[in-house]
C-alpha positions as a Python dict, from the first residue, in 0.01 Angstrom:
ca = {
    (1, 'X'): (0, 0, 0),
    (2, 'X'): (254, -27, -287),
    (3, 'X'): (486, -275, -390),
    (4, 'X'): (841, -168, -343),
    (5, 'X'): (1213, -289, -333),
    (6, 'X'): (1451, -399, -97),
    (7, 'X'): (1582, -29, -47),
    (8, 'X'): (1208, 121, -52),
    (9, 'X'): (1158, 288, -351),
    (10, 'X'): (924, 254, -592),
    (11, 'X'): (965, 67, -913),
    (12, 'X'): (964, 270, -1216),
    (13, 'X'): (643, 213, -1320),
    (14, 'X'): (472, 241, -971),
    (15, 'X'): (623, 624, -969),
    (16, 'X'): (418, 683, -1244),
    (17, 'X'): (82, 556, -1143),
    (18, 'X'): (150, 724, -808),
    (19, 'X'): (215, 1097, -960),
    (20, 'X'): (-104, 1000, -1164),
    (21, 'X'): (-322, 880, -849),
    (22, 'X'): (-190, 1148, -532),
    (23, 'X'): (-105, 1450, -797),
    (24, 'X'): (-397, 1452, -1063),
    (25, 'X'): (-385, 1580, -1374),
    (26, 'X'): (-440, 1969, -1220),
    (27, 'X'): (-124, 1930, -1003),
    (28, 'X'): (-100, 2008, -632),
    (29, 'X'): (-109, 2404, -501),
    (30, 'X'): (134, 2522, -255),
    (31, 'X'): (-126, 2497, -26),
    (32, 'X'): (-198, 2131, -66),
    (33, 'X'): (108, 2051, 137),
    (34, 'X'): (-54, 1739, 332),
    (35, 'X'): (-67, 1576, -44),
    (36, 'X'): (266, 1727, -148),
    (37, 'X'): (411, 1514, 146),
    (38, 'X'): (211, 1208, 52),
    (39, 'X'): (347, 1202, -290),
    (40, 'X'): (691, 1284, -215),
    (41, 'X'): (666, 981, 71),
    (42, 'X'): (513, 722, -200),
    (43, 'X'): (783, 824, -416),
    (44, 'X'): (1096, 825, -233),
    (45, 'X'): (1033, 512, 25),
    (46, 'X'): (1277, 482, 306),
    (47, 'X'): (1472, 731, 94),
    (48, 'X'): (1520, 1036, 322),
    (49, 'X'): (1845, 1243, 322),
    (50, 'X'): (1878, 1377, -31),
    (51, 'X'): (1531, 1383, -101),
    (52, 'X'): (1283, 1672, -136),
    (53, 'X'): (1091, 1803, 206),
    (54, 'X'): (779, 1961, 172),
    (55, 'X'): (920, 2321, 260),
    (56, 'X'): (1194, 2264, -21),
    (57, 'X'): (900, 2201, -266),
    (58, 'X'): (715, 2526, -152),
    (59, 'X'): (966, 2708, -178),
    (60, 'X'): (1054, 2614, -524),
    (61, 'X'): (714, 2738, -615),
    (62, 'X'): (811, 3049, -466),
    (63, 'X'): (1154, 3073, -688),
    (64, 'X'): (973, 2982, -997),
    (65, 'X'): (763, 3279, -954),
    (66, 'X'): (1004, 3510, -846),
    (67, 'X'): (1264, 3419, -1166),
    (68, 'X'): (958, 3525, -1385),
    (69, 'X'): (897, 3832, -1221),
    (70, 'X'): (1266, 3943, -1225),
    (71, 'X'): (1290, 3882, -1605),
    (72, 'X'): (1035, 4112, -1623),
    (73, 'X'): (740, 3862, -1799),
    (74, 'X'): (369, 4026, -1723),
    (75, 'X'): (134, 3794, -1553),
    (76, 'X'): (-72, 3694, -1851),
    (77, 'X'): (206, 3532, -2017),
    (78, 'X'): (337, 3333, -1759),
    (79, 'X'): (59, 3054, -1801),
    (80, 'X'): (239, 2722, -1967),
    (81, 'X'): (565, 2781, -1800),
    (82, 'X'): (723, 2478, -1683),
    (83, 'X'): (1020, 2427, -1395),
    (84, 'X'): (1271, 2118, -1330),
    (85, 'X'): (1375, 2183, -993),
    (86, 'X'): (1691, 1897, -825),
    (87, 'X'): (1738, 1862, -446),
    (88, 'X'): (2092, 1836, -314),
    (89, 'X'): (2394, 1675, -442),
    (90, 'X'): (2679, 1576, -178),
    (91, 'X'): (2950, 1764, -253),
    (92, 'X'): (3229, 1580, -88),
    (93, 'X'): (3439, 1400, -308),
    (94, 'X'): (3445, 1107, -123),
    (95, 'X'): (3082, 999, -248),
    (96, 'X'): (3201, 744, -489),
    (97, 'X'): (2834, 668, -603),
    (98, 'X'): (2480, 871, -656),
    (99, 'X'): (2251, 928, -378),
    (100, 'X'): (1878, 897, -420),
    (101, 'X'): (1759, 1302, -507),
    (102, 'X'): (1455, 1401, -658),
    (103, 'X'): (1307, 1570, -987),
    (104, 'X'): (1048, 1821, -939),
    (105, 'X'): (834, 1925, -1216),
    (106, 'X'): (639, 2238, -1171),
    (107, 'X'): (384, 2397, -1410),
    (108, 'X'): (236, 2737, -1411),
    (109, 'X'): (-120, 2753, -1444),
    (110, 'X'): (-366, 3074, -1439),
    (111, 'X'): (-236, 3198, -1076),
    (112, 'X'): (40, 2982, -931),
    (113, 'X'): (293, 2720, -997),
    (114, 'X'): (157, 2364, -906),
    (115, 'X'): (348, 1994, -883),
    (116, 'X'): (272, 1820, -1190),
    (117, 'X'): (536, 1527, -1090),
    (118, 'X'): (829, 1404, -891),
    (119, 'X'): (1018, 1141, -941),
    (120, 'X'): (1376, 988, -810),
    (121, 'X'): (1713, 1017, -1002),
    (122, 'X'): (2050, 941, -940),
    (123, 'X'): (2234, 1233, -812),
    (124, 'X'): (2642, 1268, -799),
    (125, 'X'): (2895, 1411, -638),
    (126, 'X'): (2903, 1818, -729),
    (127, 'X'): (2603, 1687, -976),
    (128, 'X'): (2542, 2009, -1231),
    (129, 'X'): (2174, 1978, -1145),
    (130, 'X'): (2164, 1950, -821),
    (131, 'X'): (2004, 2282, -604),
    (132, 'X'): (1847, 2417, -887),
    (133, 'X'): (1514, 2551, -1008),
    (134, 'X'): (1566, 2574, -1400),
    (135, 'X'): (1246, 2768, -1581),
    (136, 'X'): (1147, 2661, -1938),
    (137, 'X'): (949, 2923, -2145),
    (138, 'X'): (828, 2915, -2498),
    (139, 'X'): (942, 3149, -2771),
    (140, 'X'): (608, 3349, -2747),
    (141, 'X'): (693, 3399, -2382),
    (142, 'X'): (1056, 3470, -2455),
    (143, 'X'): (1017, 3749, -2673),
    (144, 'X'): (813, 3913, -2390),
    (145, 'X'): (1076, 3906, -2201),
    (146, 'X'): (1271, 4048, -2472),
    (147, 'X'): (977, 4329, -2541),
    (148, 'X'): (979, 4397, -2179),
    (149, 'X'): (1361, 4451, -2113),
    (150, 'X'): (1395, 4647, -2435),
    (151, 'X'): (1083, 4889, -2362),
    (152, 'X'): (1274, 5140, -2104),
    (153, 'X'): (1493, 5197, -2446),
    (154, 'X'): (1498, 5408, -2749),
    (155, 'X'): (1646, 5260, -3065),
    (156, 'X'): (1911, 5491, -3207),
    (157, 'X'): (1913, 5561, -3569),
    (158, 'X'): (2154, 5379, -3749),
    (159, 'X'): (2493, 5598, -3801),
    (160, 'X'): (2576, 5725, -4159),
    (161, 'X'): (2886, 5685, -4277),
    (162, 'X'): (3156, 5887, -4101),
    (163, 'X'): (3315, 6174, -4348),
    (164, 'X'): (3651, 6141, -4198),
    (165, 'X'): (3655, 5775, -4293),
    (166, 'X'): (3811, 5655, -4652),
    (167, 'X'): (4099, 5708, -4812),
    (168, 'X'): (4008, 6049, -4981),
    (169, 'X'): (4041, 6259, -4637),
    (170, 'X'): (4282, 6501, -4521),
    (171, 'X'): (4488, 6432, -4224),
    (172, 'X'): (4756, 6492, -4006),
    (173, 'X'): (5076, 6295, -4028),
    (174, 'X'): (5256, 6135, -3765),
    (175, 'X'): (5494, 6475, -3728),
    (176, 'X'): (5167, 6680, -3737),
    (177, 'X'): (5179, 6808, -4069),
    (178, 'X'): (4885, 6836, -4289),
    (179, 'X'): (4826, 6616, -4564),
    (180, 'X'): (4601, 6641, -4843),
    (181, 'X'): (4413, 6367, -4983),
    (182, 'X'): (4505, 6147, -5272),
}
């Protein structure tokens, strides 16, 4: 099938070609899970206990989804979206070397997230990446956000100046006796 190294993954350049020839260039739907397994198989080798099931991959579709719809961006503007999503780091300290994890990428098309590539990395001990599904938007689509959070709201007027500020006001003094001003 393909060439691959003594520990079963794929060489660098292989992962590539493989994204290119089991993905396409239209990514892979949630519900394409048969190919969603075949890629992550013909990516990760022999590879097996820190790498990405086909569940975990669904389900960051799911997440994706759901962290735009919390932040409140309509529908229409969720189209160009993109995700990085990590599997699992080992958190024990006693790792003194990475594991083999994968990178997810997701896109968001007209209806639903799809699996534009994967790919294996290097993962650490406690690695700041791992378990996450991190969302990148473009400034159009941020300030939709922005528009949407802010629309519940009224904008106040801005305050004038307060009169009892300055130098030129009367007051109390500390004993409570009334001062004039200078």
């Amino acid at each position: 099938m393909y060439e691959q190294r003594e520990i079963g993954r794929l060489l660098p350049e292989q992962e590539m070609d493989v994204m290119a020839t089991l993905i396409g260039k239209n990514g892979l739907k949630a519900e394409q899970r048969k190919e969603i397994g075949e890629a992550l198989a013909a990516v990760n080798g022999r590879a097996s206990r820190w790498t990405a099931s086909v569940a975990e991959v669904v389900g960051w579709l799911e997440t994706a989804e759901g962290q735009l719809q919390d932040a409140g961006l309509p529908a229409t503007y969720r189209v160009g979206a993109t995700a990085d999503c990590f599997t699992s780091a080992p958190s024990a300290k006693s790792y003194g070397y990475a594991v083999t994890g994968n990178r997810v990428l997701l896109r968001r098309f007209g209806k639903e997230w799809r699996v534009v590539g994967i790919e294996t990395i290097g993962l650490y001990p406690r690695d700041s990446r791992a378990d996450k599904v991190k969302v990148s938007l473009s400034d159009d689509q941020i300030e939709r956000i922005k528009a949407a959070a802010a629309a519940p709201f009224a904008l106040q007027p801005k305050p004038e100046s307060n009169p009892f500020d300055g130098p030129d006001v009367d007051c109390y003094d500390a004993e409570g006796r009334f001062r004039e001003a200078a």
